Short mmCIF file of C-alpha atoms in Angstrom, two decimals:
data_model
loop_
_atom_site.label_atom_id
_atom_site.label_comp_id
_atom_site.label_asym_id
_atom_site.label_seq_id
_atom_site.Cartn_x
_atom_site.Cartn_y
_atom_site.Cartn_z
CA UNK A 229 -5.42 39.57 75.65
CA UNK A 230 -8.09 38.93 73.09
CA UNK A 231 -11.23 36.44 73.40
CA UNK A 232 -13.06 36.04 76.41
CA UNK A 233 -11.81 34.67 79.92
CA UNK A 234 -11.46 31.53 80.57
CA UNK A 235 -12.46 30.69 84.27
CA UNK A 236 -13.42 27.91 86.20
CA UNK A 237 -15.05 28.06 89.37
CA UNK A 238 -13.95 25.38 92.04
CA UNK A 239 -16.44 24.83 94.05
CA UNK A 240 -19.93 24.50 93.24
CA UNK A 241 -22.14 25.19 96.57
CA UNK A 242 -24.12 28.67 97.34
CA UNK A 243 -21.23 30.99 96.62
CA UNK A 244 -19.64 29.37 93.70
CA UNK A 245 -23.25 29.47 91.98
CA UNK A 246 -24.87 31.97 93.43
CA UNK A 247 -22.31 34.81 93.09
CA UNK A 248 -19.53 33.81 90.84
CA UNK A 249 -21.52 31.46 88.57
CA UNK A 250 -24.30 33.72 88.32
CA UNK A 251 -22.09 36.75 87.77
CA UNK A 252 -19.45 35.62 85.53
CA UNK A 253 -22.20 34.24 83.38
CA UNK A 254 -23.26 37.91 82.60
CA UNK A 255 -20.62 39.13 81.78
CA UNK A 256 -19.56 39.52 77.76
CA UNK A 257 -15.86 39.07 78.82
CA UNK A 258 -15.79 35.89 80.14
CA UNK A 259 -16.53 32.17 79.62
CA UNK A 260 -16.63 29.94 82.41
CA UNK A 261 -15.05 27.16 81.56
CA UNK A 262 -15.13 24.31 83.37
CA UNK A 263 -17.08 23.72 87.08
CA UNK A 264 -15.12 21.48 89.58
CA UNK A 265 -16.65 19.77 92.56
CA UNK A 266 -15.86 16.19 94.13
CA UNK A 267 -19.56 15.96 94.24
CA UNK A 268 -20.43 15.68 90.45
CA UNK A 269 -24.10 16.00 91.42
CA UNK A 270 -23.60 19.24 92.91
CA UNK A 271 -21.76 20.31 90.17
CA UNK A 272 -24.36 19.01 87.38
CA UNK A 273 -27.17 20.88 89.32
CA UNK A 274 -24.95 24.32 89.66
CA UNK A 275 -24.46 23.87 85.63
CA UNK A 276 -28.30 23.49 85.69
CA UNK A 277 -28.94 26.19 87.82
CA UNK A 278 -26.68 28.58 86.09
CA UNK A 279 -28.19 27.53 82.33
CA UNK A 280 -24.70 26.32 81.08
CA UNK A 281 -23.23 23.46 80.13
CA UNK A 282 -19.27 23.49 80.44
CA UNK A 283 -17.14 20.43 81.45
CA UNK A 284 -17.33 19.49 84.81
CA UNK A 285 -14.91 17.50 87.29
CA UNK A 286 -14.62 15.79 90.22
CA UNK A 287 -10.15 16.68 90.05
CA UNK A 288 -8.84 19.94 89.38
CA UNK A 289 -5.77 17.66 87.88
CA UNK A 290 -8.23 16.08 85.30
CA UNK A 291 -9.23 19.42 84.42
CA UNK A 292 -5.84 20.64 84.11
CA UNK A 293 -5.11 17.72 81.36
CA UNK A 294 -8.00 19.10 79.31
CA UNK A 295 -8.52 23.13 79.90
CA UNK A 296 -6.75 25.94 78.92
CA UNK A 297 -7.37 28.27 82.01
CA UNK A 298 -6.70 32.02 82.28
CA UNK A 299 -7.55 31.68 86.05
CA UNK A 300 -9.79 29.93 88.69
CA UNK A 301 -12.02 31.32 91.46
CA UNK A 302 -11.78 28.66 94.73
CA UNK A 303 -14.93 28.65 96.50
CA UNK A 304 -14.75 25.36 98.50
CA UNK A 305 -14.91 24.77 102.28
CA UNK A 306 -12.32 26.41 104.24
CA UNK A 307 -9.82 23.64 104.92
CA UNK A 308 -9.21 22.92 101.02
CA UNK A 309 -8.18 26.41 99.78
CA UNK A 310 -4.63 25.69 100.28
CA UNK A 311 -4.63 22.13 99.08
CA UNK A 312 -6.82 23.79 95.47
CA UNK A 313 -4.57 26.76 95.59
CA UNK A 314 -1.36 25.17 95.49
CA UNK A 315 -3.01 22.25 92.56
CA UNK A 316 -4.22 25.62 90.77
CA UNK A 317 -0.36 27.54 90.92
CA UNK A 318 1.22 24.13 89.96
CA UNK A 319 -0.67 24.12 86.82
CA UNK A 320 0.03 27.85 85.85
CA UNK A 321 -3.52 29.39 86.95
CA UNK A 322 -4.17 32.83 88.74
CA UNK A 323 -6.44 32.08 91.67
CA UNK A 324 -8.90 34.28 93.41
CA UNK A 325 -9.80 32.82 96.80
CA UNK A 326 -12.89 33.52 98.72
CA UNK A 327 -11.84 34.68 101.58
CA UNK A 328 -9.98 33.11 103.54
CA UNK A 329 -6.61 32.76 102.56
CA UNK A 330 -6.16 29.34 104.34
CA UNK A 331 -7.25 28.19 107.81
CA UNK A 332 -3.86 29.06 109.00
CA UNK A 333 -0.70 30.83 108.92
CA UNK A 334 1.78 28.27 107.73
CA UNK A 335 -0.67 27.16 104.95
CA UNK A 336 -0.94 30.25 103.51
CA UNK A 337 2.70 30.92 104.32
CA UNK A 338 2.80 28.11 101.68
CA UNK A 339 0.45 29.41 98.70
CA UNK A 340 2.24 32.90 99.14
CA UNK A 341 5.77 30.98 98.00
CA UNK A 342 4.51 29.03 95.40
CA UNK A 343 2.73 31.38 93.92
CA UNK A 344 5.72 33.90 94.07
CA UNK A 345 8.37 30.87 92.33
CA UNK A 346 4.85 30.51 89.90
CA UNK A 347 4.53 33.96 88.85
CA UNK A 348 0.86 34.31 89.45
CA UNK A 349 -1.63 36.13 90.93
CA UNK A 350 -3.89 35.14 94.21
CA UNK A 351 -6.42 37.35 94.72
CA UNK A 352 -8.52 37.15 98.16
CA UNK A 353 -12.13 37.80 98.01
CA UNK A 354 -12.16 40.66 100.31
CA UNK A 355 -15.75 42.07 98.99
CA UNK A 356 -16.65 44.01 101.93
CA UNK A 357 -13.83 46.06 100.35
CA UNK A 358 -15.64 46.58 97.34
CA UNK A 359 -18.46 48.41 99.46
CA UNK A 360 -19.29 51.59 98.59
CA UNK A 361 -19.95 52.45 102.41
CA UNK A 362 -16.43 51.50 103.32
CA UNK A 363 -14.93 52.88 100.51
CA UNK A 364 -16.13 56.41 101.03
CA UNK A 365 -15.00 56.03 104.72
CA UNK A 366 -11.43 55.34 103.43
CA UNK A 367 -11.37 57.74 101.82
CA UNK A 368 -12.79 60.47 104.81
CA UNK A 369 -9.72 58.38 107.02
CA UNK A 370 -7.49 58.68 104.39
CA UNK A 371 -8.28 62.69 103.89
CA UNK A 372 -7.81 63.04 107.53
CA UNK A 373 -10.70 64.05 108.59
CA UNK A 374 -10.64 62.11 111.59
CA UNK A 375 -7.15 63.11 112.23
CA UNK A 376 -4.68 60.01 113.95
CA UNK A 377 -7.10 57.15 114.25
CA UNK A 378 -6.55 55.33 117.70
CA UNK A 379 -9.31 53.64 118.12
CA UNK A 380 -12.37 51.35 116.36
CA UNK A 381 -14.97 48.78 116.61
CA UNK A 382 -17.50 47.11 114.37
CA UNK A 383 -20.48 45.43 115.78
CA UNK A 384 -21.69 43.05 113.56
CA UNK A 385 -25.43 41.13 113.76
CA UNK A 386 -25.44 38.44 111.67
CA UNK A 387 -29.11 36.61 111.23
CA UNK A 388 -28.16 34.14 108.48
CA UNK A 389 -25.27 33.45 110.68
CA UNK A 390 -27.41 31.00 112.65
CA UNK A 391 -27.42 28.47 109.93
CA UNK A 392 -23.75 28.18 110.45
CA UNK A 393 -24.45 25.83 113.32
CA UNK A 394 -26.50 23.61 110.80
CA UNK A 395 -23.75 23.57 108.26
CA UNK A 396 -20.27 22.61 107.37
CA UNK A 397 -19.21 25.83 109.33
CA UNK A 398 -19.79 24.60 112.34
CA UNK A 399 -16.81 23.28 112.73
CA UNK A 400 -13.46 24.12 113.76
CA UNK A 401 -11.44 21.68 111.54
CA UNK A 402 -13.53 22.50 108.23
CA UNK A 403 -12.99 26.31 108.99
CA UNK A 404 -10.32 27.22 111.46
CA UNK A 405 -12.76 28.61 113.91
CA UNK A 406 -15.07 31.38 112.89
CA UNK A 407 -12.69 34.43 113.67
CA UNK A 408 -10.84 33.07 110.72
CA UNK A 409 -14.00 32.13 108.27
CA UNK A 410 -16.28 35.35 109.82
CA UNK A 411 -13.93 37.45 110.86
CA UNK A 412 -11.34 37.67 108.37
CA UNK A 413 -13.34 40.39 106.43
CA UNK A 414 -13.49 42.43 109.42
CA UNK A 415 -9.95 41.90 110.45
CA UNK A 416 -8.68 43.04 106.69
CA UNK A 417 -11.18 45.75 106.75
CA UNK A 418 -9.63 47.22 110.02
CA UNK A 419 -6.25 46.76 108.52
CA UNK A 420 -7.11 48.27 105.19
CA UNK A 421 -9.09 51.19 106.80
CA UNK A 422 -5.60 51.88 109.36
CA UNK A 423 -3.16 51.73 106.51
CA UNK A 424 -2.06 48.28 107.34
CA UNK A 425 -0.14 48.54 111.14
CA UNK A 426 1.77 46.11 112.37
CA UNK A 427 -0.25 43.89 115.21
CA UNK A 428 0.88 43.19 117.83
CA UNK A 429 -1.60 40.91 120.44
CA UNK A 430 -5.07 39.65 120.40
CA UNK A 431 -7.51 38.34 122.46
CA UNK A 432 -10.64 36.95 122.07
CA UNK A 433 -14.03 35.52 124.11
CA UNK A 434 -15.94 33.08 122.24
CA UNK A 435 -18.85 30.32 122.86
CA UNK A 436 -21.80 28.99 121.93
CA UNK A 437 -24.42 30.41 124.59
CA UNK A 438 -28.04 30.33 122.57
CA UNK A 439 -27.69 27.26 119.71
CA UNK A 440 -27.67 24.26 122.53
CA UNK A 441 -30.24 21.75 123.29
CA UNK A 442 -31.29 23.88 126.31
CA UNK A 443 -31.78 27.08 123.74
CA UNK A 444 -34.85 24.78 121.52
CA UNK A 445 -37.30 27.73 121.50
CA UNK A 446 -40.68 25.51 121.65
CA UNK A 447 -41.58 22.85 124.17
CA UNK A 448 -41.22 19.38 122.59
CA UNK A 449 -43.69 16.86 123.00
CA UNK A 450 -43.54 13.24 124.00
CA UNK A 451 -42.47 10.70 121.67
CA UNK A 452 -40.88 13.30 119.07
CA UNK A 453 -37.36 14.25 118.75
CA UNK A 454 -36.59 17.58 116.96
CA UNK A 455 -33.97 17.26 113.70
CA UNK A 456 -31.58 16.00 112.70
CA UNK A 457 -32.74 18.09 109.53
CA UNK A 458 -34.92 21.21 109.39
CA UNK A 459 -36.88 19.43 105.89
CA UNK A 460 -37.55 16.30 107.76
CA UNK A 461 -37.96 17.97 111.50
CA UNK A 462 -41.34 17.03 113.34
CA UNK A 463 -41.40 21.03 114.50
CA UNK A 464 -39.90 22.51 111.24
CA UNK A 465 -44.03 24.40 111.53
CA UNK A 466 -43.15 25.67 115.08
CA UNK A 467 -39.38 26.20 114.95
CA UNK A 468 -38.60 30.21 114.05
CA UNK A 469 -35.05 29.14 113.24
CA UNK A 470 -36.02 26.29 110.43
CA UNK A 471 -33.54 26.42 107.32
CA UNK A 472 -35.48 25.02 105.12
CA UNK A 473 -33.55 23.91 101.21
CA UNK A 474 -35.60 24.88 98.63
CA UNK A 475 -36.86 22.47 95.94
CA UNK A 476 -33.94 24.32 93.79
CA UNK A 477 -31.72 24.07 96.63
CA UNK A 478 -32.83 20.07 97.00
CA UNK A 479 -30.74 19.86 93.19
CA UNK A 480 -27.37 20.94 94.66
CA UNK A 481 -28.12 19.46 98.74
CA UNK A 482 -30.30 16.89 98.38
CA UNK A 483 -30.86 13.18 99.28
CA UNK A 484 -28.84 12.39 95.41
CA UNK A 485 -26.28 14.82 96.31
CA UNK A 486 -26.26 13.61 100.17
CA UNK A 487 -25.38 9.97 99.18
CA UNK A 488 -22.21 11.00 97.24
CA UNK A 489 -20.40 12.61 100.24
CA UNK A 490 -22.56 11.90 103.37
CA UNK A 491 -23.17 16.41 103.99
CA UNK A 492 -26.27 17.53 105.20
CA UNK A 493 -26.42 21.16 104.82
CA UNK A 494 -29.45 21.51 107.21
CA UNK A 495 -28.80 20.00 110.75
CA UNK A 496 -30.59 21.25 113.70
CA UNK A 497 -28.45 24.06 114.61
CA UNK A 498 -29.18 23.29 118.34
CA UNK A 499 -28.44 19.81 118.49
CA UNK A 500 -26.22 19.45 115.70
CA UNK A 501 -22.17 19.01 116.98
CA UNK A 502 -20.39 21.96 117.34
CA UNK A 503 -17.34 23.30 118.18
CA UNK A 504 -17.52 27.24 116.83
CA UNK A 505 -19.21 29.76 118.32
CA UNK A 506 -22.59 31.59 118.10
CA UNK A 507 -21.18 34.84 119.43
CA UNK A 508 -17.50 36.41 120.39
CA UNK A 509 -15.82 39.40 121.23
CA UNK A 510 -12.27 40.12 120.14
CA UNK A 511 -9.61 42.90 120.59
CA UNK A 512 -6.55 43.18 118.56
CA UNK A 513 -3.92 45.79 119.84
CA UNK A 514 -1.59 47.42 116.55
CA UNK A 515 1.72 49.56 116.93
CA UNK A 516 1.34 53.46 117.32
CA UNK A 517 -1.31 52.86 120.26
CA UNK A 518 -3.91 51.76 117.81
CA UNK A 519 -7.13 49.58 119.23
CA UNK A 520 -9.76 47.86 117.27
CA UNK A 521 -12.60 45.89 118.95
CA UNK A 522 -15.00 43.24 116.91
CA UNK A 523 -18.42 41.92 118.50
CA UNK A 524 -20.45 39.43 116.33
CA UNK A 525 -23.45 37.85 116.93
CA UNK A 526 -25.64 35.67 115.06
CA UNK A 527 -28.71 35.37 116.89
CA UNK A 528 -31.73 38.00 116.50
CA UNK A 529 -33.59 39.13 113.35
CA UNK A 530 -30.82 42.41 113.27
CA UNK A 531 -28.53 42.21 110.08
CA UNK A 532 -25.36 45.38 110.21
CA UNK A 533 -22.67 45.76 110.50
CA UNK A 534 -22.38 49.30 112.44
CA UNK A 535 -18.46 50.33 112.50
CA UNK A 536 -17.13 53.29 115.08
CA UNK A 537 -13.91 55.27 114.03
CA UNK A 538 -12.46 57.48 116.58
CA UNK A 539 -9.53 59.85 115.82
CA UNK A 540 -7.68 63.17 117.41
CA UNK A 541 -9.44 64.80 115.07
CA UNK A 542 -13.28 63.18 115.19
CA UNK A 543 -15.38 60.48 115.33
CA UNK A 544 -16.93 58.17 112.22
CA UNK A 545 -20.02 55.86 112.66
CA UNK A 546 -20.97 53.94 110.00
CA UNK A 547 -24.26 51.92 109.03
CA UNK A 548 -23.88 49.33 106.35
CA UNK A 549 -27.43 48.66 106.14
CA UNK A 550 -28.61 51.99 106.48
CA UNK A 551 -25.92 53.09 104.46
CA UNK A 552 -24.91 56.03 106.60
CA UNK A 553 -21.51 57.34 107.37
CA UNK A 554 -21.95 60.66 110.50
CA UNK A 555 -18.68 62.67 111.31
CA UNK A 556 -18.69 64.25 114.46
CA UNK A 557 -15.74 66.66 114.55
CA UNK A 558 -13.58 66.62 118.16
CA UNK A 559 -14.39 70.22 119.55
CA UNK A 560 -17.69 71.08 117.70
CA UNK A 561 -19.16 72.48 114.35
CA UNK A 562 -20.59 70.34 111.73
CA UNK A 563 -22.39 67.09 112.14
CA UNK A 564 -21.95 65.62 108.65
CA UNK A 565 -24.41 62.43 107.28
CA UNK A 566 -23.22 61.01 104.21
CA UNK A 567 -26.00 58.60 102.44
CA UNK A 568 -24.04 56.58 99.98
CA UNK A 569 -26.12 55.46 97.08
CA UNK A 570 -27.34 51.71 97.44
CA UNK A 571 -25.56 49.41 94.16
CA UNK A 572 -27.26 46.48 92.85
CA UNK A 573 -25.73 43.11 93.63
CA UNK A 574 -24.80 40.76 96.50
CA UNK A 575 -23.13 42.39 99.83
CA UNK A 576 -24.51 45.71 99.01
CA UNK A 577 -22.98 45.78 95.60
CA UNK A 578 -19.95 44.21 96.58
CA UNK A 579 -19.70 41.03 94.39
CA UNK A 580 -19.76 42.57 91.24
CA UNK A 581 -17.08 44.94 91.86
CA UNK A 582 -15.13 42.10 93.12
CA UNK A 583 -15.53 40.08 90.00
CA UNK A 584 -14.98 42.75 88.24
CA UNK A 585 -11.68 43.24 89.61
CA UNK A 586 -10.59 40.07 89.49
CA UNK A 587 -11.52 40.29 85.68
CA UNK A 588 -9.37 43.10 85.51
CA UNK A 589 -6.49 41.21 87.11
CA UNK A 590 -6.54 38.73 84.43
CA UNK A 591 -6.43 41.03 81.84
CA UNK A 592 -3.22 43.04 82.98
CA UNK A 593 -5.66 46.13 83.69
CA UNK A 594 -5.06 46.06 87.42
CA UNK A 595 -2.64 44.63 90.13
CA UNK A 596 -4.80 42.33 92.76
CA UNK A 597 -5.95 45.19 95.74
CA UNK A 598 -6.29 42.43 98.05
CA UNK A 599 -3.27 40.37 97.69
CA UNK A 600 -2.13 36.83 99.50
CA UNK A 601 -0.24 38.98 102.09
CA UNK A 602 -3.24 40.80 103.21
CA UNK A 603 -5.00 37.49 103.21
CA UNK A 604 -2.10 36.01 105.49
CA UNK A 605 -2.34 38.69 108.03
CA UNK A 606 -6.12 38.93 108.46
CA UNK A 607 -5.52 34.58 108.43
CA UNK A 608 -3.47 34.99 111.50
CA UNK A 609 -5.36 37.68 113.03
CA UNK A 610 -8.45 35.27 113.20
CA UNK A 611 -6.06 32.48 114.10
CA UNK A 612 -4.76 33.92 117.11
CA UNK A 613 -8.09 34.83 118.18
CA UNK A 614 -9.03 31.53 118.23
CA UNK A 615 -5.96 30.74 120.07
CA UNK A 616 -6.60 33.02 122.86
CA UNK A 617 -10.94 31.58 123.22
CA UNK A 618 -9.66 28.37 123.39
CA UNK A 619 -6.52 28.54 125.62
CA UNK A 620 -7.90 31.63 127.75
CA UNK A 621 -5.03 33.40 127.00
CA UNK A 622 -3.52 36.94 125.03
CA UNK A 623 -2.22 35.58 122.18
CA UNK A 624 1.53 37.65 120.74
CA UNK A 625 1.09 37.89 116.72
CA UNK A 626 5.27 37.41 117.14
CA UNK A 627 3.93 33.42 117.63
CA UNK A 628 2.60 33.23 114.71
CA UNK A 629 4.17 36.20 112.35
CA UNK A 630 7.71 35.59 114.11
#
């Protein structure tokens, strides 16, 4: 291939500017070619914000009737990936998805078999695979070191994840529940770290416990109701949970942008409507005897994601933030602390490698790591984990794999 890359990013909020805007506009290698948002504000203020000026659309079929595209990167809500994906394989495009896949199994069921009778690539944007933390502890699973892995569990404590109860997030039918937008990082990185085993049941505990009307952390005073926005709030001085939009961020979310499609991005998380949770515990049980446990919580000021590996052979615990990976071997000897080197660039270094590889992917260089497949099964995990919160039930992965 010679020239640059033509991509277009679909998709214009935080992560299509933020990440992939801002990265791919470094790079030598690339052009981005086109932005495409149904809110044309939004889209004008990410062109803005990123100091280009490509074509922009409101219709990823307009944009197909104009652009030459080597690929596109789909960074909308949730519950349009499959409806962009399968617009973006019926007009010949390879397609990395920010994770997830699709907000369920027979959607993504879908993209997987058109883009197979398409002959293209979907990528999923699986960063925390790009990691440099993780990806050393592969490798010490992969060596052995731990011996037969039968066990694992990641606690994660997610601060920023508070402002998913003021957002689009909130909600089940934009999203799929949250142990399919959250959790399908941590459900591919369990399968990725185990080699991929089959699973075989899941079940979950879910609920919102802290981000209710009864959890306001100030007393309210007569005559003055809190919300419905953080910028506009009569407490946004007194409230230690404000998300306030920046005058940058007022471009891309503000009161222009608003009256185009009606979203707020900053509700009061406690009294905005809500039907994902603020915290959860889920189990997933694979074949050979192999258990993995994930707890999430997105209240407190902690931000990790602290993983445990346990083996026949020893015991991994992992730091992302600190960056730390200790092996305790079974019957004694050496303690070993690795300290992996901190990399510039969103999720610990994460993005870049994961644009990278996607850049790679387009030019024949390398075949997509983290393919539709492994997007489908770490789709499914999270959706039968929100089966089993919201029927009270263990969920059988043969009702939704077959």
């Amino acid at each position: 291939m010679s020239g640059k890359l033509r991509i277009a990013i679909v998709g214009t909020g935080s992560r299509g500017t933020d990440c992939f805007g801002q990265l791919l506009r470094e790079r030598q290698d690339v052009e981005i070619a086109a932005l495409c948002d149904p809110n044309h504000v939004r889209a004008k203020a990410a062109a803005e914000i990123l100091g280009i000026n490509p074509p922009i659309y409101t219709s990823m079929d307009d944009m197909a009737a104009k652009e030459k595209l080597d690929g596109v990167i789909i960074t909308s809500p949730d519950c349009y990936h499959h409806d962009c994906a399968m617009t973006a394989l019926k007009h010949g495009w390879n397609v990395l998805i920010d994770k997830p896949l699709a907000t369920n199994v027979a959607d993504g069921r879908e993209i997987i078999e058109t883009a197979k009778k398409a002959g293209k690539t979907v990528m999923i944007g699986f960063n925390l695979r790009h990691n440099a933390v993780l990806k050393r502890l592969k490798a010490i699973v992969e060596a052995g070191t731990l011996g037969h892995v039968f066990v694992a569990e990641n606690r994660e404590f997610y601060d920023g994840g508070r402002t998913y109860m003021s957002r689009w997030n909130r909600l089940f039918s934009k999203t799929g529940g949250l142990w399919i937008h959250k959790a399908s990082h941590d459900f591919d990185i369990f399968n990725w770290l185990l080699g991929f085993p089959k699973p075989l049941r899941v079940s979950s505990f879910a609920a919102v416990n802290v981000l209710t009307r009864a959890g306001i952390p100030f007393e309210l005073e007569a005559g003055h109701e809190p919300g419905p926005s953080c910028n506009v709030c009569y407490y946004k001085d007194k409230c230690k949970d404000r998300y306030l939009i920046s005058e940058r961020g007022m471009k891309q979310w503000g009161p222009e942008a608003q009256a185009v499609d009606g979203y707020v991005k900053n509700l009061c998380m406690y009294l905005s409507d809500k039907d994902n949770h603020d915290n959860g515990l889920a189990m997933v049980e694979y074949e050979n005897g192999i258990k993995v446990s994930l707890f999430e919580t997105f209240i407190g000021s902690k931000a990790d994601r602290i993983y445990t590996i346990a083996g026949d052979r020893g015991i991994a615990e992992v730091s992302l933030t600190n960056r730390t990976i200790t092996v305790t071997p079974r019957w004694g000897g050496e303690i070993v602390t690795y300290h992996v080197q901190e990399e510039e660039g969103g999720h610990g270094g994460a993005d870049p490698r994961l644009v990278d590889t996607f850049c790679k992917v387009l030019k024949g260089e390398l075949k997509a790591p983290s393919t539709a497949e492994h997007g489908l099964l770490a789709t499914a995990l999270g959706q039968a984990a929100e089966i089993s919160r919201r029927e009270h039930r263990m969920v059988e992965m043969s009702e939704l794999l077959g």
